[in-house]
Short mmCIF file of C-alpha atoms and ligand atoms in Angstrom, two decimals:
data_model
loop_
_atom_site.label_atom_id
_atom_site.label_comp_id
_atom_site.label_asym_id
_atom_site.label_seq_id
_atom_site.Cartn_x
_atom_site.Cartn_y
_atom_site.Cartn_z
CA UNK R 1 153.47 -9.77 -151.80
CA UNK R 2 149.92 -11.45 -152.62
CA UNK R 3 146.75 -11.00 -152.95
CA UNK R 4 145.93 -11.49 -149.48
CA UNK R 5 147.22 -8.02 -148.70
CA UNK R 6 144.48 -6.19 -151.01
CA UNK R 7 141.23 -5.33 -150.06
CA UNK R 8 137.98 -6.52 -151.57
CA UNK R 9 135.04 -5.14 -150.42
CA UNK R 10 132.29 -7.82 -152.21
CA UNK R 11 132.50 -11.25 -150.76
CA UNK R 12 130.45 -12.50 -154.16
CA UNK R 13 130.74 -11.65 -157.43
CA UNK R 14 127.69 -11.08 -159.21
CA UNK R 15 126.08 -14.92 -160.88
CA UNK R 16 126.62 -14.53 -164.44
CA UNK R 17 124.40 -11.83 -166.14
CA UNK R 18 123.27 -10.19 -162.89
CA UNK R 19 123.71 -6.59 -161.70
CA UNK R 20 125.69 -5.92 -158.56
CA UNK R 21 125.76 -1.78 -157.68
CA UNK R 22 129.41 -1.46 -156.79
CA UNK R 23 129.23 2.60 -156.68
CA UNK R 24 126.60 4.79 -156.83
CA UNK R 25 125.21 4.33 -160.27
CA UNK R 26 128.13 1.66 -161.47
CA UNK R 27 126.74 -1.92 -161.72
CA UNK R 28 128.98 -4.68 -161.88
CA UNK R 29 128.35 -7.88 -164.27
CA UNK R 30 130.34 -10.83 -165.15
CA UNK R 31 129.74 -12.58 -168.37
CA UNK R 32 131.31 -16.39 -168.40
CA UNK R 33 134.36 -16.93 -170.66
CA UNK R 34 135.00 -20.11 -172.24
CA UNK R 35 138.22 -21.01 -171.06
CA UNK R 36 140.41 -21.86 -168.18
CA UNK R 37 140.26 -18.16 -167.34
CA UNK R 38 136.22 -18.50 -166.79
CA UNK R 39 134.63 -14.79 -166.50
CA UNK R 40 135.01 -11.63 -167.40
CA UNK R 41 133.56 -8.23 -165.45
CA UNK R 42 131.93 -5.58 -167.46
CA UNK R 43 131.10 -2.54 -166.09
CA UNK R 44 127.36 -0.75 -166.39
CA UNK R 45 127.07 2.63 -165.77
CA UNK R 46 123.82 4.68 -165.09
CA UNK R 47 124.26 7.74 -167.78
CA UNK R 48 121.27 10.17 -167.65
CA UNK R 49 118.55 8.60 -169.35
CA UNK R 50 120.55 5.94 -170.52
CA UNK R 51 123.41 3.43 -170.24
CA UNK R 52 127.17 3.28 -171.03
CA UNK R 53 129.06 -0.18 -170.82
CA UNK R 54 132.18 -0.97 -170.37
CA UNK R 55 133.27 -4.09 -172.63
CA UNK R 56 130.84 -6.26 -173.85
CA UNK R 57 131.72 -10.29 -173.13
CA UNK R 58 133.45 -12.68 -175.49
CA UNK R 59 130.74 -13.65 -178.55
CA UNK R 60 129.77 -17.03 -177.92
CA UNK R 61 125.51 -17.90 -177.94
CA UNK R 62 125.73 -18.44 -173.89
CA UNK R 63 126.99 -14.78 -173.24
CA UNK R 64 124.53 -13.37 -176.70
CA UNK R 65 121.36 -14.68 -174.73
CA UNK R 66 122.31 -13.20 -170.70
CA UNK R 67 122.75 -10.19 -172.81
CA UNK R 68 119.19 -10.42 -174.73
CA UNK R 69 117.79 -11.22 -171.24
CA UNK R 70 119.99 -8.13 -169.69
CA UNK R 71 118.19 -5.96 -172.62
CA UNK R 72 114.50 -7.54 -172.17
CA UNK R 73 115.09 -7.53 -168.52
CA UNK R 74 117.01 -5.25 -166.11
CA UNK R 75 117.76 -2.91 -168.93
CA UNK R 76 114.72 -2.08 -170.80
CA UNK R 77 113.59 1.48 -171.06
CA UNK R 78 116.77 2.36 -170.86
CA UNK R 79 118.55 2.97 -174.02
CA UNK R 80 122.23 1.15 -174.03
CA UNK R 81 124.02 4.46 -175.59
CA UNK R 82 127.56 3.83 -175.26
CA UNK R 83 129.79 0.90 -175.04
CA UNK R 84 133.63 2.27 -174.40
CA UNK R 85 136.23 -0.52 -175.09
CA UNK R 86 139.35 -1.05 -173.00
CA UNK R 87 140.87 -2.98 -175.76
CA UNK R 88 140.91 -5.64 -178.40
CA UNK R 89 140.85 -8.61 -177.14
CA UNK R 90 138.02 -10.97 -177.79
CA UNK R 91 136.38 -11.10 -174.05
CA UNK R 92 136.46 -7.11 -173.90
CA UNK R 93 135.47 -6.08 -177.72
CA UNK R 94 133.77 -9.19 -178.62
CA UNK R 95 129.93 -8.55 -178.91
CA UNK R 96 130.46 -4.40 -179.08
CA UNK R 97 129.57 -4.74 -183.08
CA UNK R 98 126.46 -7.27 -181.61
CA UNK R 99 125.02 -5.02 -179.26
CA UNK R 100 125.98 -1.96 -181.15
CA UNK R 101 123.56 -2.66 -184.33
CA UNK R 102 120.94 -4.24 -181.45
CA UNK R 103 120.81 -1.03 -180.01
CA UNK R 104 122.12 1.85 -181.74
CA UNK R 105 124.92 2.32 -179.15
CA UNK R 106 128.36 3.83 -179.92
CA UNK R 107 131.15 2.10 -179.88
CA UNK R 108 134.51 3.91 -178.11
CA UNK R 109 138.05 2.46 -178.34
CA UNK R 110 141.09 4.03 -178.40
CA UNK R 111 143.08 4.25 -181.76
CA UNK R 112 145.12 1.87 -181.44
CA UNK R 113 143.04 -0.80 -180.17
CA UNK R 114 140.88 -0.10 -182.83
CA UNK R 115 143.30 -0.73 -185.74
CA UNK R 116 144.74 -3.81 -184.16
CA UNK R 117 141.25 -5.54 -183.74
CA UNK R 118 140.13 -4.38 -187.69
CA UNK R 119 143.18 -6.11 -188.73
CA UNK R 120 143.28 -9.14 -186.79
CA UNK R 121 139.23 -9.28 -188.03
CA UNK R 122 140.12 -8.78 -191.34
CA UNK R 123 142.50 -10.91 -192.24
CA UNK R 124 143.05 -14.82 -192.99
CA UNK R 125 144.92 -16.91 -195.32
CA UNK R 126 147.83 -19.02 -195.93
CA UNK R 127 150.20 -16.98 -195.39
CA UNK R 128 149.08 -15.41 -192.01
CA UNK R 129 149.04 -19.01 -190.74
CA UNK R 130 152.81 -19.73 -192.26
CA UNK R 131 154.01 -16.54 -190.37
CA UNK R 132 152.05 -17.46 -186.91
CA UNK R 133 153.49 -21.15 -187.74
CA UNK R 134 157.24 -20.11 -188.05
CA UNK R 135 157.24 -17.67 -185.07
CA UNK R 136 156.46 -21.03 -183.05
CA UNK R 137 158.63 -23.14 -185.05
CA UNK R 138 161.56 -20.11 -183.94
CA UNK R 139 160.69 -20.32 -180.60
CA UNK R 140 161.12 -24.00 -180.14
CA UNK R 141 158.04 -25.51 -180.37
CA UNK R 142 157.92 -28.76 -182.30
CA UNK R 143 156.00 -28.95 -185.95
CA UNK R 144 153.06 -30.80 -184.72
CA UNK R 145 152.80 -28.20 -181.57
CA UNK R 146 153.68 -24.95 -183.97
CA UNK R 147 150.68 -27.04 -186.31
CA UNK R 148 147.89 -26.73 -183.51
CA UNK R 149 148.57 -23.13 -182.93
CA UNK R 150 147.39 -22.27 -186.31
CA UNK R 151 144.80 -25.23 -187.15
CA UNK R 152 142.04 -23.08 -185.76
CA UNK R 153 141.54 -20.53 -188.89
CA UNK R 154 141.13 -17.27 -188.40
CA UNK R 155 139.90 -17.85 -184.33
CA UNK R 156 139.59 -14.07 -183.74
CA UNK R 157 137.08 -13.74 -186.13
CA UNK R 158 134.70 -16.32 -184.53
CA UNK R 159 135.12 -14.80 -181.28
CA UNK R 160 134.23 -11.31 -182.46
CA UNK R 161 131.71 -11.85 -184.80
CA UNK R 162 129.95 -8.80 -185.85
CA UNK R 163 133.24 -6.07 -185.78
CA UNK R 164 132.01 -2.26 -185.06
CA UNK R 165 131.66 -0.66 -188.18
CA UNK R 166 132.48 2.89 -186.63
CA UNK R 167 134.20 3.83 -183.65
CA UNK R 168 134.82 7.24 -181.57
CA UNK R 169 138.32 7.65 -180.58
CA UNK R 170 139.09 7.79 -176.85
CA UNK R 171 142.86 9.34 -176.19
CA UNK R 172 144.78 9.18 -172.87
CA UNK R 173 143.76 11.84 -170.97
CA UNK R 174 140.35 12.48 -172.64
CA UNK R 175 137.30 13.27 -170.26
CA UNK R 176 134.66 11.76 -170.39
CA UNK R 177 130.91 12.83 -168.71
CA UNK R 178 129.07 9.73 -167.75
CA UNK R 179 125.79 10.66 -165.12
CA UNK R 180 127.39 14.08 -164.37
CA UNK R 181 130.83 12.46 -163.20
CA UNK R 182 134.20 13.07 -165.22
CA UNK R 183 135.34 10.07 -165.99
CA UNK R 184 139.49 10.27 -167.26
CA UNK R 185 140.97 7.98 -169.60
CA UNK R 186 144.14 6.40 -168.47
CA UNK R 187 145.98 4.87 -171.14
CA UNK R 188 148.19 1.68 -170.23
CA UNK R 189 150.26 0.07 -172.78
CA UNK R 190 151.93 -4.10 -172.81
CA UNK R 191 148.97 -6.32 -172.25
CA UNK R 192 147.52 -4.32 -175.50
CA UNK R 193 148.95 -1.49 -177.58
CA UNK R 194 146.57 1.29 -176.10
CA UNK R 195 144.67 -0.08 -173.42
CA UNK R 196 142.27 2.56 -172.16
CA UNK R 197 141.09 2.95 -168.82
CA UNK R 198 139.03 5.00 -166.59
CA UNK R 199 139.30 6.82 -163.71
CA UNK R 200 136.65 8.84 -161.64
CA UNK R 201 137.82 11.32 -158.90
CA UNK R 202 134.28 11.99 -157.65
CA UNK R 203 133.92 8.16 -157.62
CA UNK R 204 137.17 7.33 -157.14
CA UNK R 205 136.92 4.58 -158.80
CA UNK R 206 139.01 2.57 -161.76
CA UNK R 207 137.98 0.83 -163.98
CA UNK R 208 141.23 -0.74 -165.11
CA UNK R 209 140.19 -3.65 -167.73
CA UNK R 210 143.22 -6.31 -168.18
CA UNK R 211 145.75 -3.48 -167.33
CA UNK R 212 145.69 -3.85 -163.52
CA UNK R 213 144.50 -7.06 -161.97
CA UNK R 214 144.19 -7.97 -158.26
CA UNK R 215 145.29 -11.80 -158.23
CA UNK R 216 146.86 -12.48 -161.67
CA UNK R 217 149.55 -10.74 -163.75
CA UNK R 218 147.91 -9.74 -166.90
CA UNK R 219 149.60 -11.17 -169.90
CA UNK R 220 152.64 -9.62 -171.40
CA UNK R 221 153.39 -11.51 -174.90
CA UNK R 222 155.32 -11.31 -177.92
CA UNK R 223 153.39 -12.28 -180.82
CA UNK R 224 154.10 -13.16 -184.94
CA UNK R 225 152.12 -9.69 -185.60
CA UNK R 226 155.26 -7.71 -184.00
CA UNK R 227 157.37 -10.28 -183.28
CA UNK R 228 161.01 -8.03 -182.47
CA UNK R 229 158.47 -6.23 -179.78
CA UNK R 230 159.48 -5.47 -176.17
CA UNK R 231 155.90 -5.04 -174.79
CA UNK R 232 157.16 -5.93 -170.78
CA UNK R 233 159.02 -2.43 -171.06
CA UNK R 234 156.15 -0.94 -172.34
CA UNK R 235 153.69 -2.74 -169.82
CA UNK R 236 156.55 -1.34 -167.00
CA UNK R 237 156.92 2.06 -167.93
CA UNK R 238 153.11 2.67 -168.49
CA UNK R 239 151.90 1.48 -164.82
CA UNK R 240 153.80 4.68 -163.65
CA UNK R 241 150.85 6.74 -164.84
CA UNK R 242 148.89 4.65 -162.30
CA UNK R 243 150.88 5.63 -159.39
CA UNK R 244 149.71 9.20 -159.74
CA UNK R 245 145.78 7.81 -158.93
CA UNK R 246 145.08 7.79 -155.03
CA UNK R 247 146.35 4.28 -153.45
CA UNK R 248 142.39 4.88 -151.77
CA UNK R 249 140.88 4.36 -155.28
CA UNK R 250 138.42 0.88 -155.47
CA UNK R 251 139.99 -0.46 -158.31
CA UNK R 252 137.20 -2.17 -160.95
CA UNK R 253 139.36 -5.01 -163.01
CA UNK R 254 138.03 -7.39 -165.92
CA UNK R 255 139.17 -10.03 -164.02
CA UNK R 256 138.59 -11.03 -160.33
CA UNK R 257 137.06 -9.38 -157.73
CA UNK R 258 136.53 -5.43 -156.82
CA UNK R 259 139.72 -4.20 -154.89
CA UNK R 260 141.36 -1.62 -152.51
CA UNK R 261 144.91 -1.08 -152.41
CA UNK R 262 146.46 -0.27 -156.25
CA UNK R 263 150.04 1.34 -155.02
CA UNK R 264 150.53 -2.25 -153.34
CA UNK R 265 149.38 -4.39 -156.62
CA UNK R 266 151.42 -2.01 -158.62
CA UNK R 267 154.16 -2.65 -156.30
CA UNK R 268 153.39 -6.56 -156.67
CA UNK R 269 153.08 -6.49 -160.63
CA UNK R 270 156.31 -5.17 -160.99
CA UNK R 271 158.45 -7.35 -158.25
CA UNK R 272 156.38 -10.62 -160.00
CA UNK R 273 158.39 -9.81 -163.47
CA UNK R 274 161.69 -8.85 -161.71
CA UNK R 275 162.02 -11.98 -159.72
CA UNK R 276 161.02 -13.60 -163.38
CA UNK R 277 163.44 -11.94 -164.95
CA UNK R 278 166.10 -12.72 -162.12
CA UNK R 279 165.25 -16.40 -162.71
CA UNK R 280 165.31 -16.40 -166.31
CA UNK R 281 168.45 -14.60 -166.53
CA UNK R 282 170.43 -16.81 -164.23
CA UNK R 283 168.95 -19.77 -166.71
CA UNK R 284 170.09 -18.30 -170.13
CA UNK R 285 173.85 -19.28 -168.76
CA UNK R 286 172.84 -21.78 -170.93
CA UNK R 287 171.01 -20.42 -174.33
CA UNK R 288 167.34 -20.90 -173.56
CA UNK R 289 164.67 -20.79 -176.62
CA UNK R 290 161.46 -19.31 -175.86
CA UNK R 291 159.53 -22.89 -175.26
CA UNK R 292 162.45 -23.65 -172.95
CA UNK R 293 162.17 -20.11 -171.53
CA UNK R 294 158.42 -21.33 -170.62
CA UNK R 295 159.68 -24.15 -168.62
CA UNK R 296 161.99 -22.05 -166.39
CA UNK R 297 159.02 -19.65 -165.78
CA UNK R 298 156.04 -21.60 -165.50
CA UNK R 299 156.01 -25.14 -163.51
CA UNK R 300 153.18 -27.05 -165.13
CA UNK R 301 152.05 -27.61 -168.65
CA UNK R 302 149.52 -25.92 -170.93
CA UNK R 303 146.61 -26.65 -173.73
CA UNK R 304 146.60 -25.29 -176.69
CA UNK R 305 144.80 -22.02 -175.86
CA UNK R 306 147.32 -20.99 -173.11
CA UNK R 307 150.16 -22.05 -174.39
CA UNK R 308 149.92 -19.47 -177.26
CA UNK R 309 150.42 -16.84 -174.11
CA UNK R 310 152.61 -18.65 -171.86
CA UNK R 311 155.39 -18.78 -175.18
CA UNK R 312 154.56 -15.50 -175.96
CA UNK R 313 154.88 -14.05 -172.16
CA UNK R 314 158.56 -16.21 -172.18
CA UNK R 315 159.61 -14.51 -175.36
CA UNK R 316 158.59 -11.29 -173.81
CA UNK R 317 160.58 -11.42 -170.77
CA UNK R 318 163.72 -13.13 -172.74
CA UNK R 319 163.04 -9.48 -175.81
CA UNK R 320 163.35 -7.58 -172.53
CA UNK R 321 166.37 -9.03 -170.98
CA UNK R 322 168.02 -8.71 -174.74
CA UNK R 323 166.71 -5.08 -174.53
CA UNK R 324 168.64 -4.20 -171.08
CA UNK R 325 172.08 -5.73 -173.18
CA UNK R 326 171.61 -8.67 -170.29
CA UNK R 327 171.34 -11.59 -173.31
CA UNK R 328 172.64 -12.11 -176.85
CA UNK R 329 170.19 -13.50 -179.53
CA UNK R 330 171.97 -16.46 -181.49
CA UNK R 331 170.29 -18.63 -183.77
CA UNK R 332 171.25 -22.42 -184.37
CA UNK R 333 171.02 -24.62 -187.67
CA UNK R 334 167.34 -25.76 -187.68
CA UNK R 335 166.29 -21.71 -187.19
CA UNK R 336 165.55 -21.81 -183.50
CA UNK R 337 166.11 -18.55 -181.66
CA UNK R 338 167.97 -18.95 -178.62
CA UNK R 339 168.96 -15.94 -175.87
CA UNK R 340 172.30 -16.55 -174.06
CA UNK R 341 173.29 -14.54 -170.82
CA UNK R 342 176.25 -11.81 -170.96
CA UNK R 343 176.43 -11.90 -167.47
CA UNK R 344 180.04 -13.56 -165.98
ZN1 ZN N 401 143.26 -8.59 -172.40
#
């Protein structure tokens, strides 16, 4: 099932920095991202007298200055009040510190987005980069490879360079009034620890951040911060709470384009990571590391930047298969990590 079998009701995204009305009162913009991935959609929302966004745009000078023309421009006279965070990563919380001491707004996150982006912020050092280095190393990447990964210092920090120095805590379930409409937080878990969405009956709308997106899977990964994790259960389990939301809902995602048709995406998501996990499983026959994990999974190779989530997303699937009692771990002479199938 693709793509091709959604909806979208916008033939164009919005050029970067521009409003497109999507809803009453709900104004899409895309900010560019600097990597192979190259946007990101943020959400604007007419509240009252005033505005309440939804992310904020990696913090690199290019996306600072659409936003200071945003603020001079489209925006002005209209106090930016709010900015509610989906969840840590640097394209969704980057520039909410920024734009938060520019204009007085709030910042909203959930909990544990919140304590996951303070530490990653935080900290640096020599022995953050060891760790990162030997989860690499474990998974089969060579020295030089396992190296790169870490070369970059502390790369969160220069992607989120002013971190909010308060937050208000957004919980699943919480409500939300934003221009009169309830707006309902939807919690989703994997992709982040407590990615929050939002849903709008009155709207029905979505707006679903990295948790639900129309034409790639959002990435599921294992990392050196929790590296024993099983996020692709979590990620699993969670989109169940998104199968109670009308399949009529238009569907808002940080990635892509505006969509119809969730219950069939949904549907899609999950059959992507079976047929993964099929594939992988009938692979670990022979013990597979997670770099050689990658290979069965993904046909082409990566830079630096991706291949940080494409080992992480084949370490994920091979933590789940070990979590259904499908794989043993075993681990060979030089320390690498290897899953091999219990399946005759
Ligand atoms: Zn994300």
């Amino acid at each position: 099932m693709s793509a091709d079998a959604l909806y979208f009701p916008f033939s164009e995204p919005p050029a970067p920095g521009e409003l497109l009305e999507v809803a009453p009162g709900v104004h899409w913009l895309r900010m560019p991202l600097p990597f192979a991935l190259d946007h990101i959609n943020l959400w604007l929302l007419e509240d009252g007298e005033g505005w309440t966004l939804v992310d904020s745009g990696i913090g690199t000078d290019q996306v600072k200055s659409l936003w200071k023309a945003l603020l001079d421009g489209p925006l002005a006279g209209r106090p930016l009040r709010r900015i509610l965070v989906t969840h840590f990563h640097p394209d969704h919380v980057g520039l909410a510190g920024w734009l938060s001491r520019l204009t007085g707004a709030d910042v909203w996150m959930s909990e544990g987005e919140y304590a996951l982006a303070q530490w990653l912020h935080g900290t640096s050092g020599e022995a953050r980069s060891e760790r990162q280095r030997a989860f690499f190393s474990r998974h089969g990447l060579d020295a030089e490879a396992a190296a790169k990964q870490v070369s970059g210092g502390n790369v969160y920090r220069a992607r989120v360079p002013e971190f909010p120095d308060h937050y208000l805590k957004l919980s699943d379930g919480d409500a939300l009034t934003i221009n009169g409409h309830r707006w309902r937080v939807v919690v989703g878990r994997g992709h982040s620890p407590e990615h929050a969405c939002f849903y709008c009956e009155e709207l029905d709308l979505l707006i679903a951040g990295d948790q639900v997106l129309p034409s790639i899977s959002p990435n599921i990964s294992v990392t050196f911060l929790n590296a024993d994790a099983d996020p692709l259960s979590d990620y699993l389990d969670s989109l169940q709470a998104f199968y109670t939301l009308p399949n009529s809902v238009r569907v808002l995602p940080a990635h892509g384009r505006v969509f119809h048709g969730l219950h069939l995406r949904l549907a899609a998501l999950k059959a992507h990571h079976d047929e993964r996990l099929q594939r992988l499983l009938a692979a670990c026959k022979e013990p597979k590391s997670g770099v050689e994990a990658m290979k069965v999974l993904f046909d082409r190779r990566f830079g630096t930047h991706e291949l940080f989530f494409a080992i992480g997303e084949s370490v994920a699937h091979l933590h789940h298969l070990r979590e259904k009692g499908l794989v043993t771990r075993q681990e060979d002479a030089e320390g690498v990590t290897r899953f091999l199938s219990n399946v005759s």
